[in-house]
Coordinates of C-alpha atoms in Angstrom, one line a residue:
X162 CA 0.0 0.0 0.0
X163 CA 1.5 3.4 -0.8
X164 CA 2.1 6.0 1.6
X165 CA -0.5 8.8 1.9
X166 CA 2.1 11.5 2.5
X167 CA 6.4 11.7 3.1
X168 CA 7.6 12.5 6.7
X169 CA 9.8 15.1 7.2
X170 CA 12.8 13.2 6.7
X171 CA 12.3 12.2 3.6
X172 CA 10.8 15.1 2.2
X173 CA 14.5 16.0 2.7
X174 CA 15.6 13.5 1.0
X175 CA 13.0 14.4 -2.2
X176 CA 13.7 17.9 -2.1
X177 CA 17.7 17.5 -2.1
X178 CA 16.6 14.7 -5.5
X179 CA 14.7 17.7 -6.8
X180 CA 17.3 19.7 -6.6
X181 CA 19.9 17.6 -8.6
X182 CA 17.6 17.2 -11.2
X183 CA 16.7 21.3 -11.5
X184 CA 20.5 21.6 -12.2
X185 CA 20.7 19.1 -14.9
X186 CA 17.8 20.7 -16.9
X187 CA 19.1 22.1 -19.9
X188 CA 19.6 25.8 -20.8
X189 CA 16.5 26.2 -22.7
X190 CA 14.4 24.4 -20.5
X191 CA 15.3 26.3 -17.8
X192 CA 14.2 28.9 -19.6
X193 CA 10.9 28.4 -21.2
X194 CA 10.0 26.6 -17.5
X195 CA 11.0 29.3 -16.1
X196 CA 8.6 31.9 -18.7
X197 CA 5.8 29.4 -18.3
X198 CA 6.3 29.7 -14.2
X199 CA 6.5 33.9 -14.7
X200 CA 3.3 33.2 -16.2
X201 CA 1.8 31.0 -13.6
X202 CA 2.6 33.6 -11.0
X203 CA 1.1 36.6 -12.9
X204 CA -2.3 34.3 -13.2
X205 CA -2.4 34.6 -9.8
X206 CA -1.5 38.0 -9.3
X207 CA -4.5 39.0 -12.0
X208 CA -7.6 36.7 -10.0
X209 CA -6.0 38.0 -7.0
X210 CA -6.6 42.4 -8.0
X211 CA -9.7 40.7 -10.3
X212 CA -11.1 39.5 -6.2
X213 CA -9.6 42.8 -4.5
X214 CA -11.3 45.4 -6.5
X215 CA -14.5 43.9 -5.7
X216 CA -14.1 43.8 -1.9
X217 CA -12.1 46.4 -1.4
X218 CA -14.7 49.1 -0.6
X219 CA -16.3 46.7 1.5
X220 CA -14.0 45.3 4.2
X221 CA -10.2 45.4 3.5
X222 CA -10.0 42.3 5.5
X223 CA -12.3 40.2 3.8
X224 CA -10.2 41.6 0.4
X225 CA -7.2 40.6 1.4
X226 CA -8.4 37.2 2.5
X227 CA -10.0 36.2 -1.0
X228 CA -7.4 38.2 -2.8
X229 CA -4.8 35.5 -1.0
X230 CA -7.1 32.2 -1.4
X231 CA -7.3 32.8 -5.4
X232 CA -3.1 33.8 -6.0
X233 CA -2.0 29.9 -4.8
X234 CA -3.2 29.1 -8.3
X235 CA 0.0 30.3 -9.3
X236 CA 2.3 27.9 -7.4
X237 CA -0.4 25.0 -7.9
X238 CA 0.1 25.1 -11.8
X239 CA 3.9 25.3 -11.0
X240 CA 4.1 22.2 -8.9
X241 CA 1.5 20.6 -10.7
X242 CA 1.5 21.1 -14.5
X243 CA 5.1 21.5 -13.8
X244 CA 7.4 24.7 -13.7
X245 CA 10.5 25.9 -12.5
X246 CA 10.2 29.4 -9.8
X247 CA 12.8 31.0 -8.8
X248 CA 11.7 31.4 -5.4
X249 CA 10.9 28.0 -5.0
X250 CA 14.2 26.5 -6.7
X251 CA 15.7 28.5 -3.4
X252 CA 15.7 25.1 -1.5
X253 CA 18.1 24.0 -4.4
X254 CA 20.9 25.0 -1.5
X255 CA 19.9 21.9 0.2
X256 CA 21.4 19.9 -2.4
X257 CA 24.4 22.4 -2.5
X258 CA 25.0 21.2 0.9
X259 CA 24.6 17.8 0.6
X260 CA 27.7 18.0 -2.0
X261 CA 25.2 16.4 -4.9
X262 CA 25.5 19.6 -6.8
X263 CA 28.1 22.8 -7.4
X264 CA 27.2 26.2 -6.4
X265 CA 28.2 26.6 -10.0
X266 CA 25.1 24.5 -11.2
X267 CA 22.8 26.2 -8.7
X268 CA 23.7 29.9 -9.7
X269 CA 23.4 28.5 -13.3
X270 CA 19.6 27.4 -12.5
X271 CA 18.7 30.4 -10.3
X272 CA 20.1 33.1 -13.1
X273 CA 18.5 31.4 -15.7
X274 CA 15.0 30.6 -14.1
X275 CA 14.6 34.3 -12.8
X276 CA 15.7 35.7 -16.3
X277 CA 12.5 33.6 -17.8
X278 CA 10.5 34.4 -14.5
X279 CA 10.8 38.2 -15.6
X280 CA 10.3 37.2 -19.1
X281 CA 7.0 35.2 -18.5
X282 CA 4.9 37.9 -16.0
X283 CA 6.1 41.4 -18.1
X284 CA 4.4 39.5 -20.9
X285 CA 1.1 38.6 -18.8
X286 CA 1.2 42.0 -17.3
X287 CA 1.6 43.9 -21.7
X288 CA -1.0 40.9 -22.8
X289 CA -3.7 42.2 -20.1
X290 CA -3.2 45.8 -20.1
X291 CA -3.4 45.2 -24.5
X292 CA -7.0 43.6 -24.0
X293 CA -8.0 46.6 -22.4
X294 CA -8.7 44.7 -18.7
X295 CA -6.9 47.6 -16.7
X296 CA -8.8 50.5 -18.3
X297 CA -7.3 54.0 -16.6
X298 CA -9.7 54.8 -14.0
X299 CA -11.4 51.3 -13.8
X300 CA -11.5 49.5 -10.2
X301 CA -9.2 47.2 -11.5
X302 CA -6.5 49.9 -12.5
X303 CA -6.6 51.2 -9.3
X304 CA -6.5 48.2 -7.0
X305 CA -2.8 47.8 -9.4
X306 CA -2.3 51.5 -8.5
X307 CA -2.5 50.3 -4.9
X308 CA -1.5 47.0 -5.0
X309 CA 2.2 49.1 -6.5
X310 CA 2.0 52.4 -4.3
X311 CA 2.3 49.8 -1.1
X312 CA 5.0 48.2 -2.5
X313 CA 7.4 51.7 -3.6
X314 CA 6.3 53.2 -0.7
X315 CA 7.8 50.6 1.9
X316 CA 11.5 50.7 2.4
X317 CA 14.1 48.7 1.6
X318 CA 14.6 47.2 4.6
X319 CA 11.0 46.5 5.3
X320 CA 10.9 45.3 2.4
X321 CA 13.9 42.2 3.1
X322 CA 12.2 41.7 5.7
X323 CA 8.8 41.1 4.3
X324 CA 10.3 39.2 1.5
X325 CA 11.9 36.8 4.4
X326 CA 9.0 36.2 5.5
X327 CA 7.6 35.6 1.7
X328 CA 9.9 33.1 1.0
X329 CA 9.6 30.8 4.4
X330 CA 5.8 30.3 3.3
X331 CA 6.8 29.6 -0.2
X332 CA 9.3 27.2 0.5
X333 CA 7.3 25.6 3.1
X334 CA 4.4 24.6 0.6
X335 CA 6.9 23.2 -2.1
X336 CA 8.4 21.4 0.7
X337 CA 5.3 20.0 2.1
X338 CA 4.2 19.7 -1.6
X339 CA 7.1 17.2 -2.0
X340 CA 6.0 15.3 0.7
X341 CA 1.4 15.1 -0.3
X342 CA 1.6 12.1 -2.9
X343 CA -1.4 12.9 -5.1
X344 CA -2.4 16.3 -6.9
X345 CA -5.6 17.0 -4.4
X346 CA -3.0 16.9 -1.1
X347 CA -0.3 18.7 -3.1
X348 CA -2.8 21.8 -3.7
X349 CA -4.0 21.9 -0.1
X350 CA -0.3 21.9 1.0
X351 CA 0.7 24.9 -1.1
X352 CA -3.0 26.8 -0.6
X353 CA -3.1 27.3 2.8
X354 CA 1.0 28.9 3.2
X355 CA 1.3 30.8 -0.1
X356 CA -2.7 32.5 1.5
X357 CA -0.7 33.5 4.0
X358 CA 1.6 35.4 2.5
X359 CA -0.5 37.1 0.2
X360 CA -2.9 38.3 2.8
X361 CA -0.4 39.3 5.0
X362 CA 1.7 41.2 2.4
X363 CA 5.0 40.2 2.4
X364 CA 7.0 40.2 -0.5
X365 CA 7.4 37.6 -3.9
X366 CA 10.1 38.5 -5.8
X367 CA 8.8 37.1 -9.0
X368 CA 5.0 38.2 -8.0
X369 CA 6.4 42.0 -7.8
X370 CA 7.6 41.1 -11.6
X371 CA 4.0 40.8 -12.4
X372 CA 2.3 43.8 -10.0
X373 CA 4.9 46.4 -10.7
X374 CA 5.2 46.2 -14.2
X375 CA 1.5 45.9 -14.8
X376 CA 1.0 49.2 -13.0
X377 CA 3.8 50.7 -15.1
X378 CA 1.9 49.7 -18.0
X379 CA -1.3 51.6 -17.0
X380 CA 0.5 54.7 -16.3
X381 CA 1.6 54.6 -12.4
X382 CA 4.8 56.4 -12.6
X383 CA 7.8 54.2 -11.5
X384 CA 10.8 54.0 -14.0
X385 CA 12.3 50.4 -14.8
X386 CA 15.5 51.2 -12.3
X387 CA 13.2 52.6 -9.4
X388 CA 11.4 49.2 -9.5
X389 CA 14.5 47.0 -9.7
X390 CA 16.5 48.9 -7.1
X391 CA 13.9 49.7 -4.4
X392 CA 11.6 46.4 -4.5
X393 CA 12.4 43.8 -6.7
X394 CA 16.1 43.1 -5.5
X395 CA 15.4 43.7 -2.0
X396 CA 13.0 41.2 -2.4
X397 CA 14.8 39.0 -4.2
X398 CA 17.6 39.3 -1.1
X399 CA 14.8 38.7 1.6
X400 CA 13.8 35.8 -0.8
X401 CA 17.0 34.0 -0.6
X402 CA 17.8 34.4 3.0
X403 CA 14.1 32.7 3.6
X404 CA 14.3 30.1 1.3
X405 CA 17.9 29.5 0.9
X406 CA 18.9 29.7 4.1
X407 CA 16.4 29.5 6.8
X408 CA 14.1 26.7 5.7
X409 CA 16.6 24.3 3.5
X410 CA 19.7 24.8 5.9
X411 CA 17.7 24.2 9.2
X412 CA 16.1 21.4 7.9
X413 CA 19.2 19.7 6.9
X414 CA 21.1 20.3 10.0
X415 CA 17.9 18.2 11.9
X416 CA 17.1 15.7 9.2
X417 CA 20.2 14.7 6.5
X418 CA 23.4 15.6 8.8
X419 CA 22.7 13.3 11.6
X420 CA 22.0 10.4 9.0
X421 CA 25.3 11.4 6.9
X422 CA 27.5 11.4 9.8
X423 CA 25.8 7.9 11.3
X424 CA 26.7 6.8 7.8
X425 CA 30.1 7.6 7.7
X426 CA 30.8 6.2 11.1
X427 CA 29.0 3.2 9.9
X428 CA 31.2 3.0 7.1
X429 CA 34.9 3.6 8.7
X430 CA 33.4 0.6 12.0
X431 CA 33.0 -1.3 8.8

């Protein structure tokens, strides 16, 4: 009988396997995953300020909530139909530790899957605004007007933070999405973190890829630099520390280290 679900443990062990085979994609299909996950994302971003423009005026609460329990589609259709997110691909340093991959292979994957990240939600974000969804003046122009203002007008340091916080969640529903063993138990695992986030309003790199630009394209004035410099990288910083660091590196210390060093004591006895 198969198991229902992974343990900890070996959810480790999967994620670290995931890892080694994210750095032997090839170029171009690190690539075109990584547009098609850019694109994932930015469907999310979209039902989430399609739900938010709605409720808005009504409770800010309740709009937050429902914007956050439609974005996860994003991630589901990256797990799922299959995708590779830059933010996700952040436990990739578990691997790194474990000595199955170089840092050379990792940096490869994580340049290469941002790059088509970006790629993927600016063309969302020119597709939408093209087929006149985010008329000037419409609710849904300025719930992007808003979505962007909270985003410029946080600082950078609020802003690594927030993406710290971002990135825990994320990671924590791939992981646990490593672990559910059928496609109804891997979307619960990666709703109810990735809702989180959203409602809460930390910061998504590759999410703010989708809002900002979007908001650009309907006329909020931010130039290309402002963006990059004051949100995006910062997030992309708090991003890395979260998922990079926090969640893979802790969880290997407490699950994989014990086992490699009873192994290699195993092995020298022997």
């Amino acid at each position: 009988m198969s198991k229902a679900f992974l343990a900890p443990g070996e959810i480790a062990e999967a994620t670290i396997a995931i890892g080694v085979k994210k750095a032997n994609h090839s170029t171009i299909n690190m690539i075109i995953l990584g547009i098609l996950a850019g694109l994932y994302i930015g469907f999310g971003g979209h039902a989430d300020i399609t739900i938010m423009q709605t409720f808005s005026q009504i409770d800010v609460g309740v709009s937050k909530f429902l914007g956050g329990a439609v974005f996860p589609i994003g991630l589901i259709l990256v797990i799922v139909a299959g995708a590779e997110l830059f933010t996700g691909n952040c436990l990739m340093t578990m691997a790194l530790v474990d000595k199955k991959i170089s840092i050379k292979q990792m940096l490869k994957n994580w340049g290469l899957v941002y790059l088509g990240n970006f790629i993927g939600s600016i063309i969302l974000a020119a597709a939408l605004v093209f087929t006149g969804v985010y008329k000037p003046g419409s609710p849904m122009a300025e719930t992007a007007f808003s979505i962007a203002t909270g985003k410029m007008t946080a600082s950078v340091a609020q802003i690594i933070v927030k993406g710290i916080f971002a990135n825990i969640l994320v990671c924590l529903a791939v992981w646990m999405s490593f672990g559910a063993q059928d496609i109804t138990s891997k979307a619960v695992a990666i709703w109810f973190p990735v809702m989180t986030f959203v409602m809460l309003g930390f910061e998504h790199s590759i999410a703010n890829m989708f809002f900002l630009p979007l908001a650009k394209y309907i006329g909020f004035e931010v130039s290309w630099a402002q963006m990059w410099l004051h949100n995006i990288i910062p997030a992309t910083i708090g991003n890395i520390i979260g998922g990079a660091i926090i969640i893979p590196l802790l969880y290997y210390v407490v699950y994989i280290k014990p086992q490699r060093e009873t192994s290699i004591k195993s092995n020298i006895n022997a």
